[in-house]
PDB file of C-alpha atoms in Angstrom:
ATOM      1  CA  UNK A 125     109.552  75.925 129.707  1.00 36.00           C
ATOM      2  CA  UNK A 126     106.748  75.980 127.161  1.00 37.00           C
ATOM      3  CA  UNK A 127     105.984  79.262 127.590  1.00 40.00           C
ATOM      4  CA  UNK A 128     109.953  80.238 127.205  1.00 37.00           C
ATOM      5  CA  UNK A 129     109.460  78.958 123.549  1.00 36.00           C
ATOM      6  CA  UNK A 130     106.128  80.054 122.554  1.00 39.00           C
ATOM      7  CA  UNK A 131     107.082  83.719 123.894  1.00 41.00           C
ATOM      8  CA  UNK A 132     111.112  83.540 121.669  1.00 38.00           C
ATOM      9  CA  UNK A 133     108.596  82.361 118.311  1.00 42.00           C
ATOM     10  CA  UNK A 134     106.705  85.311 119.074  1.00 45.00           C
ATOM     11  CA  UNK A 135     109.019  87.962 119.485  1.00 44.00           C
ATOM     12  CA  UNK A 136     110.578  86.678 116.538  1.00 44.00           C
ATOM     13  CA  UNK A 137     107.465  87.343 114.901  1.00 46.00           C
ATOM     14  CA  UNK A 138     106.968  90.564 116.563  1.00 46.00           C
ATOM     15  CA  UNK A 139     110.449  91.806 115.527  1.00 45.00           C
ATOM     16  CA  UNK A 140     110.377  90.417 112.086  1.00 44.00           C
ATOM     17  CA  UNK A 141     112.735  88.012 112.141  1.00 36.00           C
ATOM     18  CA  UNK A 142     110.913  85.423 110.386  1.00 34.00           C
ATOM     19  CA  UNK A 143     110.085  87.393 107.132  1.00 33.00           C
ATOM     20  CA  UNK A 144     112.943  87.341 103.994  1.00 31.00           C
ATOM     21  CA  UNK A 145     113.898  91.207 104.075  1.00 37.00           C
ATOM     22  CA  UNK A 146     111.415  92.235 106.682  1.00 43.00           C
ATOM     23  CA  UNK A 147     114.273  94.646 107.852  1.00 40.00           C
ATOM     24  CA  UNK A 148     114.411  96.286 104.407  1.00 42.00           C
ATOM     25  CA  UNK A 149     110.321  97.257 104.471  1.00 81.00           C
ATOM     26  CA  UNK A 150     111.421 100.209 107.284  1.00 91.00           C
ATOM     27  CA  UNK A 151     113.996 102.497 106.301  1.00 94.00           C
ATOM     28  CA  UNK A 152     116.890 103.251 108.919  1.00 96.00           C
ATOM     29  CA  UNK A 153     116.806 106.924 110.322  1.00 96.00           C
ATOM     30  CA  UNK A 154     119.698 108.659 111.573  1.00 97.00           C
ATOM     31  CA  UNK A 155     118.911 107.456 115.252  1.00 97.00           C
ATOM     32  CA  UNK A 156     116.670 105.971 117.793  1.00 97.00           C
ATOM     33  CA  UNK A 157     114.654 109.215 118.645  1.00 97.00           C
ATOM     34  CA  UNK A 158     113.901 109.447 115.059  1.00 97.00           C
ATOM     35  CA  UNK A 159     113.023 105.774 114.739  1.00 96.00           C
ATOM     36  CA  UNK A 160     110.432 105.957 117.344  1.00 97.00           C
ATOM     37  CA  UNK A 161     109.112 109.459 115.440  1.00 97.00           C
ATOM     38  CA  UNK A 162     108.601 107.616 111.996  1.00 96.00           C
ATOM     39  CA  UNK A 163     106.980 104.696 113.694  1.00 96.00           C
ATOM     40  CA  UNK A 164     104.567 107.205 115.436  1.00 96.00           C
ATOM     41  CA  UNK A 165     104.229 108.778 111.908  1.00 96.00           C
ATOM     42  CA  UNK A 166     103.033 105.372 110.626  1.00 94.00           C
ATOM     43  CA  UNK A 167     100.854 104.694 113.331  1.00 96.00           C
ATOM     44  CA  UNK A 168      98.847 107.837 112.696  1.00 96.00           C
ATOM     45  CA  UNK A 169      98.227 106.838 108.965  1.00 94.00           C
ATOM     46  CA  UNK A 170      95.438 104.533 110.612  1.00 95.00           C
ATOM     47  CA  UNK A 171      93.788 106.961 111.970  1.00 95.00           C
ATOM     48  CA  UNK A 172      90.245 106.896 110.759  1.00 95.00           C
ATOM     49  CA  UNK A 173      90.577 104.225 108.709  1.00 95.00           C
ATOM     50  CA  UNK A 174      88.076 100.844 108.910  1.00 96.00           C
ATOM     51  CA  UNK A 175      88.836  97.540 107.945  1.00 95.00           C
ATOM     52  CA  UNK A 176      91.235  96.057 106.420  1.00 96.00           C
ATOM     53  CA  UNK A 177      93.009  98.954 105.484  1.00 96.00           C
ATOM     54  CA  UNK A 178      93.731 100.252 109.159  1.00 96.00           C
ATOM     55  CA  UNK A 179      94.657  96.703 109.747  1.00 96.00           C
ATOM     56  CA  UNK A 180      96.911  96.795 106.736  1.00 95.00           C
ATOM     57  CA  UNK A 181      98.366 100.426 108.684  1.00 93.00           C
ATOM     58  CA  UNK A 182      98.683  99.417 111.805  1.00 96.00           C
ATOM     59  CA  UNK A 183     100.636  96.256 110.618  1.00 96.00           C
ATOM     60  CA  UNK A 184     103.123  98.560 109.117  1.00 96.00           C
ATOM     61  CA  UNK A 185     103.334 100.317 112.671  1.00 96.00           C
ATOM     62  CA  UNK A 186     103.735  97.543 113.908  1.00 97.00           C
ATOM     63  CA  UNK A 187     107.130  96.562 111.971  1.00 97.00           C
ATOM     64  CA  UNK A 188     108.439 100.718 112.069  1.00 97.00           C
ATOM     65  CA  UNK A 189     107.912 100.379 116.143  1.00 97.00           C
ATOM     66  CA  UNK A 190     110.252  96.223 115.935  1.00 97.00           C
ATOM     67  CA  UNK A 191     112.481  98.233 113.775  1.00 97.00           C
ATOM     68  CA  UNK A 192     113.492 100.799 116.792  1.00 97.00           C
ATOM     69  CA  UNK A 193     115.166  97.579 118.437  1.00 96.00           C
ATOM     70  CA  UNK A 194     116.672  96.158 115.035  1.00 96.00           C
ATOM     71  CA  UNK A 195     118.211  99.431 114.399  1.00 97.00           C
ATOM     72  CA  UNK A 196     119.379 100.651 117.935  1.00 97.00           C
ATOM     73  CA  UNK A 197     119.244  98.097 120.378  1.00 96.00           C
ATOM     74  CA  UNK A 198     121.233  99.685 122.959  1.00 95.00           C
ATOM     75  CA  UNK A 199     118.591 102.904 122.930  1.00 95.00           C
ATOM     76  CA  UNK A 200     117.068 101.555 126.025  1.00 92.00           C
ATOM     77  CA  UNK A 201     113.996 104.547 126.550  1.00 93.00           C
ATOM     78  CA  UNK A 202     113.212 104.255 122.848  1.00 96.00           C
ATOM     79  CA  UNK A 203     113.110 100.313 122.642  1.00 96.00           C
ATOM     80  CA  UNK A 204     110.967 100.171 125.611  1.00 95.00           C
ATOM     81  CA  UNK A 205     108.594 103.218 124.311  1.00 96.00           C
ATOM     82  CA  UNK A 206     108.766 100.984 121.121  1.00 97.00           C
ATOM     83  CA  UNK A 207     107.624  97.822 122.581  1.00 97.00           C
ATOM     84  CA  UNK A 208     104.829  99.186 124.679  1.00 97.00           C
ATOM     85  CA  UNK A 209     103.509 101.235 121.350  1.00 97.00           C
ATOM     86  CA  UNK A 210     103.902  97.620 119.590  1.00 98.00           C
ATOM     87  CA  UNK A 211     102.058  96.370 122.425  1.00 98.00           C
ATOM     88  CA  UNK A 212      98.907  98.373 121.943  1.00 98.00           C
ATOM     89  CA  UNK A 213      98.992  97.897 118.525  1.00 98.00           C
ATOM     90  CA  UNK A 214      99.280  93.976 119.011  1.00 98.00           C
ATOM     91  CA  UNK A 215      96.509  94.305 121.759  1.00 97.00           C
ATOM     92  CA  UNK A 216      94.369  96.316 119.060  1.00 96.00           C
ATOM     93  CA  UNK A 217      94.619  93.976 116.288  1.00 96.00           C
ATOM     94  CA  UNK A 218      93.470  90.999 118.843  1.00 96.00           C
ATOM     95  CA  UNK A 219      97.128  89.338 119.295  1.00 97.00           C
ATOM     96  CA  UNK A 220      96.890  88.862 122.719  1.00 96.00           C
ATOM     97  CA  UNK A 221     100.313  86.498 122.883  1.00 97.00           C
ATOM     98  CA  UNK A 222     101.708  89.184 120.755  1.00 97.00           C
ATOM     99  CA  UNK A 223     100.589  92.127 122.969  1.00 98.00           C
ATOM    100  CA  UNK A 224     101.644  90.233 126.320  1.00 98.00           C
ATOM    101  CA  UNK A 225     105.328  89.255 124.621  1.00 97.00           C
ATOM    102  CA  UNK A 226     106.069  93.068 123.839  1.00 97.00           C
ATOM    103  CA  UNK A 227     104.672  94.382 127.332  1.00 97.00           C
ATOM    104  CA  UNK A 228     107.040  91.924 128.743  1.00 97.00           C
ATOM    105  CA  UNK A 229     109.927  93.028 126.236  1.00 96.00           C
ATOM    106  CA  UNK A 230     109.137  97.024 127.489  1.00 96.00           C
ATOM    107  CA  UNK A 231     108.831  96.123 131.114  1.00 96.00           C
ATOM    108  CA  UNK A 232     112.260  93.835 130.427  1.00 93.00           C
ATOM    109  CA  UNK A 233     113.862  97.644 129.561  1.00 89.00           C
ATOM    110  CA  UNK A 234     114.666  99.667 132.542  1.00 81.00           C
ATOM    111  CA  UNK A 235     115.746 102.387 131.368  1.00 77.00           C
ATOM    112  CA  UNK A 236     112.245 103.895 130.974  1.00 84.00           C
ATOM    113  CA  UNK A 237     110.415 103.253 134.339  1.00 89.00           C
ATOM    114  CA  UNK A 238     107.385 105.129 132.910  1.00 90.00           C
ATOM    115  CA  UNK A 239     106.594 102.407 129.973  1.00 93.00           C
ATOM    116  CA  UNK A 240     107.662  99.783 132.018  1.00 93.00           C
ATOM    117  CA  UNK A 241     104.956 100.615 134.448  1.00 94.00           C
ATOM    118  CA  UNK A 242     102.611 101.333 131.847  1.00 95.00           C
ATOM    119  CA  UNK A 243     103.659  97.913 130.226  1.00 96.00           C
ATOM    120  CA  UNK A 244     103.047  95.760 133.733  1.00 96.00           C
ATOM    121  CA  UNK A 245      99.977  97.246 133.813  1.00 97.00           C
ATOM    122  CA  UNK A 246      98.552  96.278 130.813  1.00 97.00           C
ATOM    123  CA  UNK A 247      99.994  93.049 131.171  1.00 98.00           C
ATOM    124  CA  UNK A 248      97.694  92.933 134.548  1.00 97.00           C
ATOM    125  CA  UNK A 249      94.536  93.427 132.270  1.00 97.00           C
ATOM    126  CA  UNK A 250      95.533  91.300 129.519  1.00 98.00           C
ATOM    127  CA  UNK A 251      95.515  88.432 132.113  1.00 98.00           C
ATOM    128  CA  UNK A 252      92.408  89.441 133.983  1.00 98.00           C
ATOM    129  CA  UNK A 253      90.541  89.607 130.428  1.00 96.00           C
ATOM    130  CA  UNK A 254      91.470  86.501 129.822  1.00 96.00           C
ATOM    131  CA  UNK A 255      89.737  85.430 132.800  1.00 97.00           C
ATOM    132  CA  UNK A 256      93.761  84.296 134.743  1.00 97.00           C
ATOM    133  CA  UNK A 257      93.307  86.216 138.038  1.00 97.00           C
ATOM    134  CA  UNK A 258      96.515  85.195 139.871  1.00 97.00           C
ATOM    135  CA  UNK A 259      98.202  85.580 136.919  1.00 97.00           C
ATOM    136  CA  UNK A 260      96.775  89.173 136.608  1.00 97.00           C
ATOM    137  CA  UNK A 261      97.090  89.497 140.637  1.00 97.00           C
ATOM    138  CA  UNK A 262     100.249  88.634 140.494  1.00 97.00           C
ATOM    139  CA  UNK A 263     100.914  91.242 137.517  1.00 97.00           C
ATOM    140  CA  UNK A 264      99.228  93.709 138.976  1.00 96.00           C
ATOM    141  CA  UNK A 265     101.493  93.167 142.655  1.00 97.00           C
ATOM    142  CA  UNK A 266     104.830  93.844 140.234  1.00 96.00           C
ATOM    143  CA  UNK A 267     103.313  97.034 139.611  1.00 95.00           C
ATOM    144  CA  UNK A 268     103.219  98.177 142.947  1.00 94.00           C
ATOM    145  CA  UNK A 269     105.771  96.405 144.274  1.00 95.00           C
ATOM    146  CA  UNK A 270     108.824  97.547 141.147  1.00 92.00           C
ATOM    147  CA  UNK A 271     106.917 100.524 139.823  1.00 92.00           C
ATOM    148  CA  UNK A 272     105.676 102.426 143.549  1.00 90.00           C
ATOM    149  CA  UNK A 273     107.573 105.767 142.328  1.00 89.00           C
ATOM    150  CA  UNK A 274     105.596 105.751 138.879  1.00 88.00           C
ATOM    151  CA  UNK A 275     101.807 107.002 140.129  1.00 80.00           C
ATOM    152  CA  UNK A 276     100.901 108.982 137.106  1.00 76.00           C
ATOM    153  CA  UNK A 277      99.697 106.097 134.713  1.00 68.00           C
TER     154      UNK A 277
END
């Protein structure tokens, strides 16, 4: 179960678990709803920036969106809109493993079929971009098969 370990490391990357205070860099709002708001906030500080410093931005994002599931964990919609906004942002910055781990995590929370469709989907084209078609066929057949009801994506 290789890939068992190698996805735990990096959720505990993801989710900030293996930084001294990483919690403390996101401050707690007053619920989950409000989480995911400041986390959108942060994401749209990167908005035409270049470089290093939307990097440096979308990092932050990154950590307000792990911070939804730190804070509230039993908010299912907002932990799974969390991990598929973490997802794109870990898709953006070139973390593949990353992006596939918290498309899984989203998917994982059924509680918001529309993320978790959205989710399986881009875990589809993260596979066939990486050139692993029946991994990405098979991907791609969860969709249809778990997610028939969602067809607005």
């Amino acid at each position: 179960m290789r890939n068992s370990t190698i996805g735990s490391a990096a959720l505990a990357l993801l989710l900030g678990a293996a930084g001294a205070g990483a919690a403390g860099e996101v401050s707690k709002q007053a619920d989950a709803k409000s989480q995911l708001k400041h986390a959108s906030s942060v994401k749209r500080g990167a908005r035409g920036l270049k470089g290093d410093e939307r990097r440096g931005h979308l990092l932050e994002a990154a950590e307000a969106y792990a911070a939804v599931e730190r804070f509230f964990p039993d908010a299912g919609a907002e932990c799974a809109e969390s991990f598929f906004r973490l997802g794109e942002i870990r898709r953006t910055l070139g973390d593949r493993d990353g992006a596939l781990v918290a498309f899984e995590r989203a998917v994982e929370r059924k509680s918001h079929r529309r993320f978790g469709a959205r989710a399986q989907l881009e875990i589809g084209h993260l596979r066939r971009r990486a050139k692993k078609l029946p991994e990405a066929i098979g991907a791609y057949e969860k969709l249809v098969k778990e997610f028939a009801d969602q067809q607005d994506l």
